[in-house]
CSV table of C-alpha atoms in Angstrom, one decimal:
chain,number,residue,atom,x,y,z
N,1,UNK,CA,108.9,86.6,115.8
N,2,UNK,CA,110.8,84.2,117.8
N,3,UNK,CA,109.4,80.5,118.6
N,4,UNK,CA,108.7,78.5,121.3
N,5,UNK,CA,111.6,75.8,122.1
N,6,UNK,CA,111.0,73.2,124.5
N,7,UNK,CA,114.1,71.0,125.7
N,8,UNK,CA,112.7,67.8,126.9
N,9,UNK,CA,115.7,65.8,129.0
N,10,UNK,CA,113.9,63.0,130.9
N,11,UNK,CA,114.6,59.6,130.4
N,12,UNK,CA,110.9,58.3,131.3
N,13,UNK,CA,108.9,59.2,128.7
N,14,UNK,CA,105.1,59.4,129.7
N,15,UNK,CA,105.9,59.2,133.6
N,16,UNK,CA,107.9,62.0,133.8
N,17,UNK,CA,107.1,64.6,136.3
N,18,UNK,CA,109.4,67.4,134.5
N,19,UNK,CA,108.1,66.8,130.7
N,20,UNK,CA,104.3,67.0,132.1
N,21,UNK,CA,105.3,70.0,133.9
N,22,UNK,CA,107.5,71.1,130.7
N,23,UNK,CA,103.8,70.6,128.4
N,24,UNK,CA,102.1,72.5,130.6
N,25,UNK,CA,104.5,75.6,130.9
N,26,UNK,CA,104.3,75.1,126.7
N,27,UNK,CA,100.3,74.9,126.6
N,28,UNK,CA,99.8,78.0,128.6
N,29,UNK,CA,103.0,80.2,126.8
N,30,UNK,CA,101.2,78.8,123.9
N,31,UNK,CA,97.7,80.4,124.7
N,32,UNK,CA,99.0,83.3,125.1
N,33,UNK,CA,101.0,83.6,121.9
N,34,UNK,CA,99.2,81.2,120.0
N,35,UNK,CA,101.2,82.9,116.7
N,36,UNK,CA,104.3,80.8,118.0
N,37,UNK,CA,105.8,78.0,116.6
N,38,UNK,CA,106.6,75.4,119.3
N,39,UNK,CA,109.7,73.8,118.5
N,40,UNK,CA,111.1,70.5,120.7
N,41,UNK,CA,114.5,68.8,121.2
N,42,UNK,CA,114.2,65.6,123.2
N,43,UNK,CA,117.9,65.6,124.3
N,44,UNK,CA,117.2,62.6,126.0
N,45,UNK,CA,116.6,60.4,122.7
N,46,UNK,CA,120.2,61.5,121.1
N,47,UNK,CA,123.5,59.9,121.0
N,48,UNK,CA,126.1,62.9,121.6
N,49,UNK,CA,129.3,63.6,121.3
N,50,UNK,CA,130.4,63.7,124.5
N,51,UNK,CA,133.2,66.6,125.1
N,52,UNK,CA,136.3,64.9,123.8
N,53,UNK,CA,139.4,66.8,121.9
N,54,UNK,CA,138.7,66.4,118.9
N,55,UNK,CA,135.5,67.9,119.1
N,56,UNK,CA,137.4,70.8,121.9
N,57,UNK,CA,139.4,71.3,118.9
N,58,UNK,CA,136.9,71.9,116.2
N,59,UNK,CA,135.0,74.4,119.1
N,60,UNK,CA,138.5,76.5,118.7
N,61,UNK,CA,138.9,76.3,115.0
N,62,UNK,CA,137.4,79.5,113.1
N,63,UNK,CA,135.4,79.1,110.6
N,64,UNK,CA,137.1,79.1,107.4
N,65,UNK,CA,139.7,76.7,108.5
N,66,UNK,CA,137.7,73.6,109.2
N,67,UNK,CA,138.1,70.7,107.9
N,68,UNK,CA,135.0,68.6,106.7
N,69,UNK,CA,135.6,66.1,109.5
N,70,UNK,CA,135.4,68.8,111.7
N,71,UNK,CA,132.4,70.3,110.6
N,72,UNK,CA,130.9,66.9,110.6
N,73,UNK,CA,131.6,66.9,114.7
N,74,UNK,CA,129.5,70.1,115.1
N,75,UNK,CA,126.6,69.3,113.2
N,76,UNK,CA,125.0,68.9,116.3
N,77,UNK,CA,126.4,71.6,118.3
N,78,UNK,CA,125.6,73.9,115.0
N,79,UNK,CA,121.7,73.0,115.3
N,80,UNK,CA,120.9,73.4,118.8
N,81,UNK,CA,122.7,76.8,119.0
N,82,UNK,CA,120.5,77.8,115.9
N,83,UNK,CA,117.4,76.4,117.8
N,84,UNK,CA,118.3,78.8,120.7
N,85,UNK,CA,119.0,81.4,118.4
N,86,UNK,CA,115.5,81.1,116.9
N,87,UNK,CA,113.6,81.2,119.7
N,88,UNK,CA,112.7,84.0,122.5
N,89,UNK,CA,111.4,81.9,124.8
N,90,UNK,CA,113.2,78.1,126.4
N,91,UNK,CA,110.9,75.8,128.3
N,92,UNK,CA,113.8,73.5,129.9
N,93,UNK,CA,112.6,70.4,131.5
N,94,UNK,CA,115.0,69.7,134.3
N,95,UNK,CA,114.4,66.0,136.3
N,96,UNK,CA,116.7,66.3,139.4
N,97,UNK,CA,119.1,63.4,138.9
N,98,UNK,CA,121.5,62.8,142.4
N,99,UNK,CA,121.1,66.1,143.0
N,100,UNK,CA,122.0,67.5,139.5
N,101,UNK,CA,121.3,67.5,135.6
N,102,UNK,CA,120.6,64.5,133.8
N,103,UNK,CA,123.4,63.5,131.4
N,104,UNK,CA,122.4,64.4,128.3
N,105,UNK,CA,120.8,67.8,129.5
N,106,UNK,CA,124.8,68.4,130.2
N,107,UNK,CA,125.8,67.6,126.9
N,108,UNK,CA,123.3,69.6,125.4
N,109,UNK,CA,124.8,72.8,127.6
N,110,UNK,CA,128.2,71.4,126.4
N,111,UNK,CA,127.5,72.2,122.8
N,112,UNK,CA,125.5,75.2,123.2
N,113,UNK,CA,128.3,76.8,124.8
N,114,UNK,CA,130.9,77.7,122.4
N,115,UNK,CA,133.9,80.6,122.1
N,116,UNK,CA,132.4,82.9,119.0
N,117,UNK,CA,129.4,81.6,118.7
N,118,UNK,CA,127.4,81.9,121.8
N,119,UNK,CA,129.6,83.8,124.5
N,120,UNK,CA,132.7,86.5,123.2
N,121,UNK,CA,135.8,87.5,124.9
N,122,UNK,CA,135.8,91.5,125.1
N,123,UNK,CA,137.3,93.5,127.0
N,124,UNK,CA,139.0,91.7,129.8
N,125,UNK,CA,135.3,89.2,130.1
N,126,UNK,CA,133.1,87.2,128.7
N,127,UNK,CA,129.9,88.3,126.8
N,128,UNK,CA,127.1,86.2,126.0
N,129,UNK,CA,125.4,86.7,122.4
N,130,UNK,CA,122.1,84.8,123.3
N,131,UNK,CA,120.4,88.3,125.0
N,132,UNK,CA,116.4,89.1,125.0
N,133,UNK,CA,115.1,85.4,125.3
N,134,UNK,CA,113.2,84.3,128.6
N,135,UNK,CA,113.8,80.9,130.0
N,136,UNK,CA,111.3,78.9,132.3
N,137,UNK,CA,113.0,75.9,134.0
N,138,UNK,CA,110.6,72.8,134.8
N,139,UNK,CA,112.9,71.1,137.6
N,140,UNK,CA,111.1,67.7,138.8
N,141,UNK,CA,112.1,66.0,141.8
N,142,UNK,CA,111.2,63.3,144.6
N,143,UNK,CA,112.5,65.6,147.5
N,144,UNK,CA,111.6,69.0,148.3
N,145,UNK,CA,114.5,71.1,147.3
N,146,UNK,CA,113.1,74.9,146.9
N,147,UNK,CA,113.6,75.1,150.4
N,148,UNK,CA,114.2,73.8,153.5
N,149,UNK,CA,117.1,71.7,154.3
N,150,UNK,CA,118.2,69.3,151.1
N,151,UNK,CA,117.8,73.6,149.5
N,152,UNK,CA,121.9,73.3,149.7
N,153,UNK,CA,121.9,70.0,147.5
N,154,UNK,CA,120.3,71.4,144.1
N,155,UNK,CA,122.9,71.8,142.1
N,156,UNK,CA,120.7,71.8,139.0
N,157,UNK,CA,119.3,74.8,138.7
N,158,UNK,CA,121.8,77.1,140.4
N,159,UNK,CA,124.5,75.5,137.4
N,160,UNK,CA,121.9,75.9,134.5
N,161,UNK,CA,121.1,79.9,136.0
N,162,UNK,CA,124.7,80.8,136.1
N,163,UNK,CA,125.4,79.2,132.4
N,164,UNK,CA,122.3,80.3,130.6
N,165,UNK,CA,123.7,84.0,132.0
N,166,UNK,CA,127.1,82.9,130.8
N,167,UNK,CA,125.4,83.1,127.4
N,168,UNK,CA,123.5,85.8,128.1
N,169,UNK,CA,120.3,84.4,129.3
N,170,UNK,CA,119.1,86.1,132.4
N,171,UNK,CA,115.6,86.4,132.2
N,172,UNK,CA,114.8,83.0,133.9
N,173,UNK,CA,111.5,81.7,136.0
N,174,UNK,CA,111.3,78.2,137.7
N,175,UNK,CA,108.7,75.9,138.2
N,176,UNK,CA,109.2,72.5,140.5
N,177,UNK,CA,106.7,69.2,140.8
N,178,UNK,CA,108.7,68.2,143.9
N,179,UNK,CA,107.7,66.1,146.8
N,180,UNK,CA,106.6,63.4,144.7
N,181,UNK,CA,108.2,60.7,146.5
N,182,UNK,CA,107.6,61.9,149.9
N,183,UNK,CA,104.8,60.4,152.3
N,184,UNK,CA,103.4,63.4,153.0
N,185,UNK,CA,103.6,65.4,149.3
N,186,UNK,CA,103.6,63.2,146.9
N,187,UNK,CA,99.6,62.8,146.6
N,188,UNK,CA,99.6,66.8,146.3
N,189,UNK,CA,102.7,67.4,144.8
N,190,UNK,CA,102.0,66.8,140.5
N,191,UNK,CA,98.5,69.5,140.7
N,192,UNK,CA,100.6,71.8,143.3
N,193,UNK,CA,103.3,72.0,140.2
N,194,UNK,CA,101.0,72.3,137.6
N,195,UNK,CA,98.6,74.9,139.2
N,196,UNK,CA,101.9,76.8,140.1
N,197,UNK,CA,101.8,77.4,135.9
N,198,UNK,CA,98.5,78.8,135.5
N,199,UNK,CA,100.1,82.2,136.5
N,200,UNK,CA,101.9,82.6,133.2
């Protein structure tokens, strides 16, 4: 049986919109299958290797061939792809930062992407090897951007949608707190969110 794994990528600890909603996505999956281990990864609190060529090149070395520097570089990239592999179901917390990820949310998608490990080239196309987990997305934002017109300038979860599939994550659900700095949503906007959950 799989676990629970909840990515945590705000930057504001106890006043983050997306890590309260991220909890409470967690409590509730947690209710139900109470059996679960809940496993978290505050990207936020690490220092990564950001993408550079040496660690490009240890992504394209196989295996056998890697020299202990090398496997040093991947230590990181070697433990979050074996926390995703681990676990059927991925609470990502996702604050809306200028319209996108927050940086260390990218670098976390940067080292769980990788040629033989998590996605294959067969056949002409890719093929992602993480199949049959489900992914709920906890997006936070000031703005409104599940619809109307700033819809167009989330970039966040359209990206994390098409690379979780890229891996072969399709089964995904969202959940927003948004409209928490606006005039008119923001006193409404944190129980609005968190209600939202209670169907899970």
């Amino acid at each position: 049986m799989g676990n629970i794994l909840h990515i945590i990528s705000s930057a504001r600890g106890d006043a983050s919109n997306s890590i309260l909603l991220g909890n409470r996505i967690v409590e509730r999956l947690h209710q139900r299958y109470p059996d679960k281990e809940v496993v978290v990864n505050n990207v936020a609190g690490q220092s990564w290797q950001w993408l550079h060529r040496e660690l490009v090149d240890a992504y394209r070395t196989p295996s056998a061939a890697l020299t202990s520097e090398q496997q040093a570089l991947l230590e990181a990239s070697d433990t979050t792809i074996a926390q995703m592999q681990e676990a059927d179901i991925i609470v990502i917390g996702v604050p809306l930062y200028n319209f996108n990820l927050p940086a260390p949310l990218k670098a976390w998608v940067d080292h769980i992407v990788r040629p033989g490990k998590t996605v294959n080239y067969q056949d002409g196309g890719f093929v992602g090897q993480l199949t049959g987990k489900k992914v709920y997305l906890a997006i936070a934002s000031n703005g409104i951007y599940s619809e109307g017109p700033m819809r167009p300038y989330d970039f966040a979860e359209p990206y994390l949608r098409y690379v979780l599939g890229f891996v072969g994550i399709t089964d995904i659900t969202t959940y927003r707190i948004e409209g928490a700095g606006l005039s008119a949503t923001k006193e409404t906007a944190v129980e609005k969110g968190l209600t939202s959950v209670e169907a899970i």
